[in-house]
PDB file of C-alpha atoms in Angstrom:
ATOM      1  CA  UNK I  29      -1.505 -55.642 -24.708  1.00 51.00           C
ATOM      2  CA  UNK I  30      -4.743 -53.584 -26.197  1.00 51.00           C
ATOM      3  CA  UNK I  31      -8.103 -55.763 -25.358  1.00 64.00           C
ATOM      4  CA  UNK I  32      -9.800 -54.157 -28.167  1.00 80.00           C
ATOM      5  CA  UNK I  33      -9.493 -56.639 -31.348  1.00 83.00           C
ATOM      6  CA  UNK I  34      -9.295 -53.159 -33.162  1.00 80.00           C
ATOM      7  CA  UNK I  35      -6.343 -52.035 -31.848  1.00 82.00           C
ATOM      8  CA  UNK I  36      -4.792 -54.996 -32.116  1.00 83.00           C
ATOM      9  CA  UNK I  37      -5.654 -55.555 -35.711  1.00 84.00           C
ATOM     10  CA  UNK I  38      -4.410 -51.412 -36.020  1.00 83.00           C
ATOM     11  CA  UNK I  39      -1.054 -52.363 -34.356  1.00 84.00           C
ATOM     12  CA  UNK I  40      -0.404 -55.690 -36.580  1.00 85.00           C
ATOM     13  CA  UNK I  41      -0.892 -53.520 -39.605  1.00 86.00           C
ATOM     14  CA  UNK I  42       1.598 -50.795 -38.648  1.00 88.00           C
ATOM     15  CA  UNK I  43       4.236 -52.843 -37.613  1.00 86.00           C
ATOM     16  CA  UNK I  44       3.208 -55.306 -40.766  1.00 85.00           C
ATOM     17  CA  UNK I  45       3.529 -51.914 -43.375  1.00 85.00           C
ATOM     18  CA  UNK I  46       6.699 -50.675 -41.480  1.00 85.00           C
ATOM     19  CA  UNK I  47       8.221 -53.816 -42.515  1.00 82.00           C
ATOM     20  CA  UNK I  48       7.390 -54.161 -45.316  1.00 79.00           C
ATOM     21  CA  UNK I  49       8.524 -50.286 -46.265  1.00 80.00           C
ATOM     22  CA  UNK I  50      11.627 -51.433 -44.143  1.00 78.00           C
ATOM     23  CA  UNK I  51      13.194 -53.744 -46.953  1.00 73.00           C
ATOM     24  CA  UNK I  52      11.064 -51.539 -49.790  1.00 71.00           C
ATOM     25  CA  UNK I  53      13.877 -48.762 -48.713  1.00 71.00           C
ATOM     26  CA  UNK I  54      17.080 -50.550 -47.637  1.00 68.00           C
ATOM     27  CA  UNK I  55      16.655 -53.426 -49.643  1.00 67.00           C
ATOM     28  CA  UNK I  56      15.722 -52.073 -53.300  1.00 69.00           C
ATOM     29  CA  UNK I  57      19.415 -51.051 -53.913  1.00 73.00           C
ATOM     30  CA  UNK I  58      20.768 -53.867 -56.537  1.00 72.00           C
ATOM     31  CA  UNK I  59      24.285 -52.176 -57.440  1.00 78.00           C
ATOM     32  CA  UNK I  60      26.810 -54.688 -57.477  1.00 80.00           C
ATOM     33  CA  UNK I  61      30.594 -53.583 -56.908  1.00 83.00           C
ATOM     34  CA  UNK I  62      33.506 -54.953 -59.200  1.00 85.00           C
ATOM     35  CA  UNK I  63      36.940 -54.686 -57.996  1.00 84.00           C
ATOM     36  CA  UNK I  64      38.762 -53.747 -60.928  1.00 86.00           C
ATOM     37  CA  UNK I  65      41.607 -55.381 -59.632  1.00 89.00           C
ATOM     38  CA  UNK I  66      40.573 -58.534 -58.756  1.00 90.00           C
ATOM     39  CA  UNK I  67      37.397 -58.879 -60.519  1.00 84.00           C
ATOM     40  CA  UNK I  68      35.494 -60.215 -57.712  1.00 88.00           C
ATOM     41  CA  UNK I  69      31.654 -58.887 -57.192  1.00 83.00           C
ATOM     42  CA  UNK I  70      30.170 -58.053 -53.885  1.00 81.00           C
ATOM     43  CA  UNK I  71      27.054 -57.085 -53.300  1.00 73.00           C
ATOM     44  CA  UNK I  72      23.896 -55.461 -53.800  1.00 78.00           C
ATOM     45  CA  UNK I  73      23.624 -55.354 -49.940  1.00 78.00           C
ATOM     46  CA  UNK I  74      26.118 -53.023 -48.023  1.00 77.00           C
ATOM     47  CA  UNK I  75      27.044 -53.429 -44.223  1.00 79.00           C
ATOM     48  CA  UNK I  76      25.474 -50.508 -43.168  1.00 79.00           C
ATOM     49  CA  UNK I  77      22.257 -51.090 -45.234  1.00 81.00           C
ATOM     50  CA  UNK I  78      22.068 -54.531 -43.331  1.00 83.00           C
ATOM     51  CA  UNK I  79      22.822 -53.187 -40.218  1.00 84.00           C
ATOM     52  CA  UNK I  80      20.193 -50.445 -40.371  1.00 82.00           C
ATOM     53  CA  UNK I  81      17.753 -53.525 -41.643  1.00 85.00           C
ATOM     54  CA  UNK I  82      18.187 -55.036 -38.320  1.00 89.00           C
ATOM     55  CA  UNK I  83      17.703 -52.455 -36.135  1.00 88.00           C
ATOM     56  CA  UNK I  84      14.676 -51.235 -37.780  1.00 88.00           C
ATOM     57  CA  UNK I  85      13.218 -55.249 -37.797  1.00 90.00           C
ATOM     58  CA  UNK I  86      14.412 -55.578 -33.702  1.00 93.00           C
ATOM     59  CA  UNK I  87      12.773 -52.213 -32.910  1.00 91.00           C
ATOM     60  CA  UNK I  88       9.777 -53.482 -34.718  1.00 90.00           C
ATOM     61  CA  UNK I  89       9.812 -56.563 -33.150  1.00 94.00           C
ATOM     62  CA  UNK I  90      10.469 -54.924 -29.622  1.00 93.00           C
ATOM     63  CA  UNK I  91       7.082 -52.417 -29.800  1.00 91.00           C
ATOM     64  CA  UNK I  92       4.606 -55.531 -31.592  1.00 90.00           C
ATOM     65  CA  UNK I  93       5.841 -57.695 -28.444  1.00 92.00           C
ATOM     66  CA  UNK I  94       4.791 -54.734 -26.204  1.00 89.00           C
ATOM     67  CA  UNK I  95       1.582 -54.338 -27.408  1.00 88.00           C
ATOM     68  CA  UNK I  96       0.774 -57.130 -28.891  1.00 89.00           C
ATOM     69  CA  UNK I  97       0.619 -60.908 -28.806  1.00 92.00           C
ATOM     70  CA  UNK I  98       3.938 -62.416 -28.899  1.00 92.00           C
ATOM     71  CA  UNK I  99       3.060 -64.693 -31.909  1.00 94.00           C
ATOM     72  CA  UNK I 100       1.683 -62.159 -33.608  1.00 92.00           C
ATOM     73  CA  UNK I 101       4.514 -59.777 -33.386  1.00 93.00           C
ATOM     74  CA  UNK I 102       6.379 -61.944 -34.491  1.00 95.00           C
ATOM     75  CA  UNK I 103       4.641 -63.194 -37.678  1.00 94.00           C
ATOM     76  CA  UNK I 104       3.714 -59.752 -37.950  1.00 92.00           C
ATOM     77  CA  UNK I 105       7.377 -58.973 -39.177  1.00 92.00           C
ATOM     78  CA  UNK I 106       8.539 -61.976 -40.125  1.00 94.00           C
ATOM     79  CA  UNK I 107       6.061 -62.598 -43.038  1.00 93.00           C
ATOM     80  CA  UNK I 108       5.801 -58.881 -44.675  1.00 90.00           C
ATOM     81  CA  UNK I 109       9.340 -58.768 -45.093  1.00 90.00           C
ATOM     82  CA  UNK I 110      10.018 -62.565 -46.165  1.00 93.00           C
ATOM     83  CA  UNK I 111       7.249 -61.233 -48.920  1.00 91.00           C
ATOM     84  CA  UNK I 112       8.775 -58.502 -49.806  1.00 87.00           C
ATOM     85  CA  UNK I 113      12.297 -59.973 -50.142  1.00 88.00           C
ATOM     86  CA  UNK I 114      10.545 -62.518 -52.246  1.00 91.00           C
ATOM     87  CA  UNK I 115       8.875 -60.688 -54.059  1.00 88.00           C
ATOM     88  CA  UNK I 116      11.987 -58.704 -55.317  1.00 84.00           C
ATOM     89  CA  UNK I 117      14.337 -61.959 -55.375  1.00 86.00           C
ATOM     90  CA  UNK I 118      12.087 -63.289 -58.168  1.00 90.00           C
ATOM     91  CA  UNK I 119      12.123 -61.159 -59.968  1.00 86.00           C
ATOM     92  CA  UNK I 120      15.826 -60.349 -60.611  1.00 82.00           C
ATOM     93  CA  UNK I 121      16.908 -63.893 -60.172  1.00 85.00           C
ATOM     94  CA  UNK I 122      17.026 -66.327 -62.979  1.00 88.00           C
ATOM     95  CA  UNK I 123      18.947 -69.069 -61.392  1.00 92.00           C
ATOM     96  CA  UNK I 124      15.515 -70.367 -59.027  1.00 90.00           C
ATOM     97  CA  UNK I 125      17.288 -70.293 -56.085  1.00 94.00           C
ATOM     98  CA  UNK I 126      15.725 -67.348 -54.862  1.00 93.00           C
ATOM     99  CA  UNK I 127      13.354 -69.783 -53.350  1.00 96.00           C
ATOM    100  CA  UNK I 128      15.958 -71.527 -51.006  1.00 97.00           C
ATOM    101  CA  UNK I 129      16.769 -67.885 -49.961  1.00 94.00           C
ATOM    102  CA  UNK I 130      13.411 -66.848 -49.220  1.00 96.00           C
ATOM    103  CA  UNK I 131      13.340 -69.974 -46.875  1.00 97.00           C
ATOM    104  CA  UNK I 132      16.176 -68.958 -45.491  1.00 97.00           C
ATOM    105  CA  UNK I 133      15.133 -65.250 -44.571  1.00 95.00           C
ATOM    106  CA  UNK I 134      11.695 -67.192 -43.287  1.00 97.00           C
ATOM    107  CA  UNK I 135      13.598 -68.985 -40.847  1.00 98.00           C
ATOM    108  CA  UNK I 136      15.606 -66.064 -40.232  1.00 97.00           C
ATOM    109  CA  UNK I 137      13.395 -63.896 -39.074  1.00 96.00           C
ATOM    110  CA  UNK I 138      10.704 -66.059 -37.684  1.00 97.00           C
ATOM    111  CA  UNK I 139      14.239 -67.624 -35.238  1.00 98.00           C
ATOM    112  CA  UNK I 140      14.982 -63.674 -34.611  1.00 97.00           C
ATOM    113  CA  UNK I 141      12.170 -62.366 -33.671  1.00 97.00           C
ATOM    114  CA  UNK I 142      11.332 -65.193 -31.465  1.00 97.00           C
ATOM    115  CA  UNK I 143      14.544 -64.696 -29.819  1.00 97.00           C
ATOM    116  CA  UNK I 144      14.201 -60.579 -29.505  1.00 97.00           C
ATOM    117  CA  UNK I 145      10.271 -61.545 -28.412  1.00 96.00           C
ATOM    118  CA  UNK I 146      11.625 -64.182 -25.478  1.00 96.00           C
ATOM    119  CA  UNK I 147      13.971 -61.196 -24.089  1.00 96.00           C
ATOM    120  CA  UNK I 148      11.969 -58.496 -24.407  1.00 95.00           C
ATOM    121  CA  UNK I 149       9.261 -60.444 -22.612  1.00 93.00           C
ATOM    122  CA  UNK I 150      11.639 -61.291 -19.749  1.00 94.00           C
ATOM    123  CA  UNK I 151      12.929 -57.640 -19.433  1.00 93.00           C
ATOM    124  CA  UNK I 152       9.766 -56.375 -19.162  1.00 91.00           C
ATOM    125  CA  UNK I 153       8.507 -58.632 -16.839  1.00 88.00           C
ATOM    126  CA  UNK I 154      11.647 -57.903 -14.820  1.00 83.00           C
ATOM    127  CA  UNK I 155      10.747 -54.863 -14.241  1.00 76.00           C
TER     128      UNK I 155
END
């Protein structure tokens, strides 16, 4: 973990941005599919795109713990990208529950990256 509060403050930033331009990329598609058979919708958010989410939020999660705090690394990804989801949800959501889902995606992450913090922690100091 860097000793300098510069570094440190340099680190939460990066991993806080990366984040952030995380969902900004994977999450900004809104296309809905139609079956035209059935009619039902799915959608905006494909497997893949949600997949690719995750990875990019562990592997964020993984380096912050590294160098960095552990509460730190994790509120360093877990509240950019809540924000960002946010941010977005209320915008294209008329309904108001886009505030039960940005609890939700809170919770989420915060749970997550606590978990991905707690074994990355214990691998490391395994070795």
């Amino acid at each position: 973990m860097p000793q300098n509060k510069y570094l440190t403050a340099l680190a939460t930033f990066v991993i806080a941005a990366l984040t952030t331009a995380t969902w900004w990329t994977l999450g900004r598609d809104t296309t809905r599919e139609v079956d035209a058979a059935t009619g039902n919708v799915s959608g905006p958010y494909e497997a893949p795109q949600v997949i690719a989410c995750v990875v990019v939020l562990v592997g964020l999660v993984v380096v912050g713990s590294v160098v960095l705090p552990a509460w730190l690394a994790v509120l360093a990804v877990s509240m950019p990208f809540t924000a960002a989801w946010t941010l977005h949800a209320a915008s294209t959501d008329d309904s108001g529950l886009w505030a039960v889902g940005a609890i939700l995606v809170l919770v989420g992450t915060l749970v997550g990256a606590t978990i991905v913090v707690a074994v990355t922690r214990a691998l490391v100091r395994n070795r």
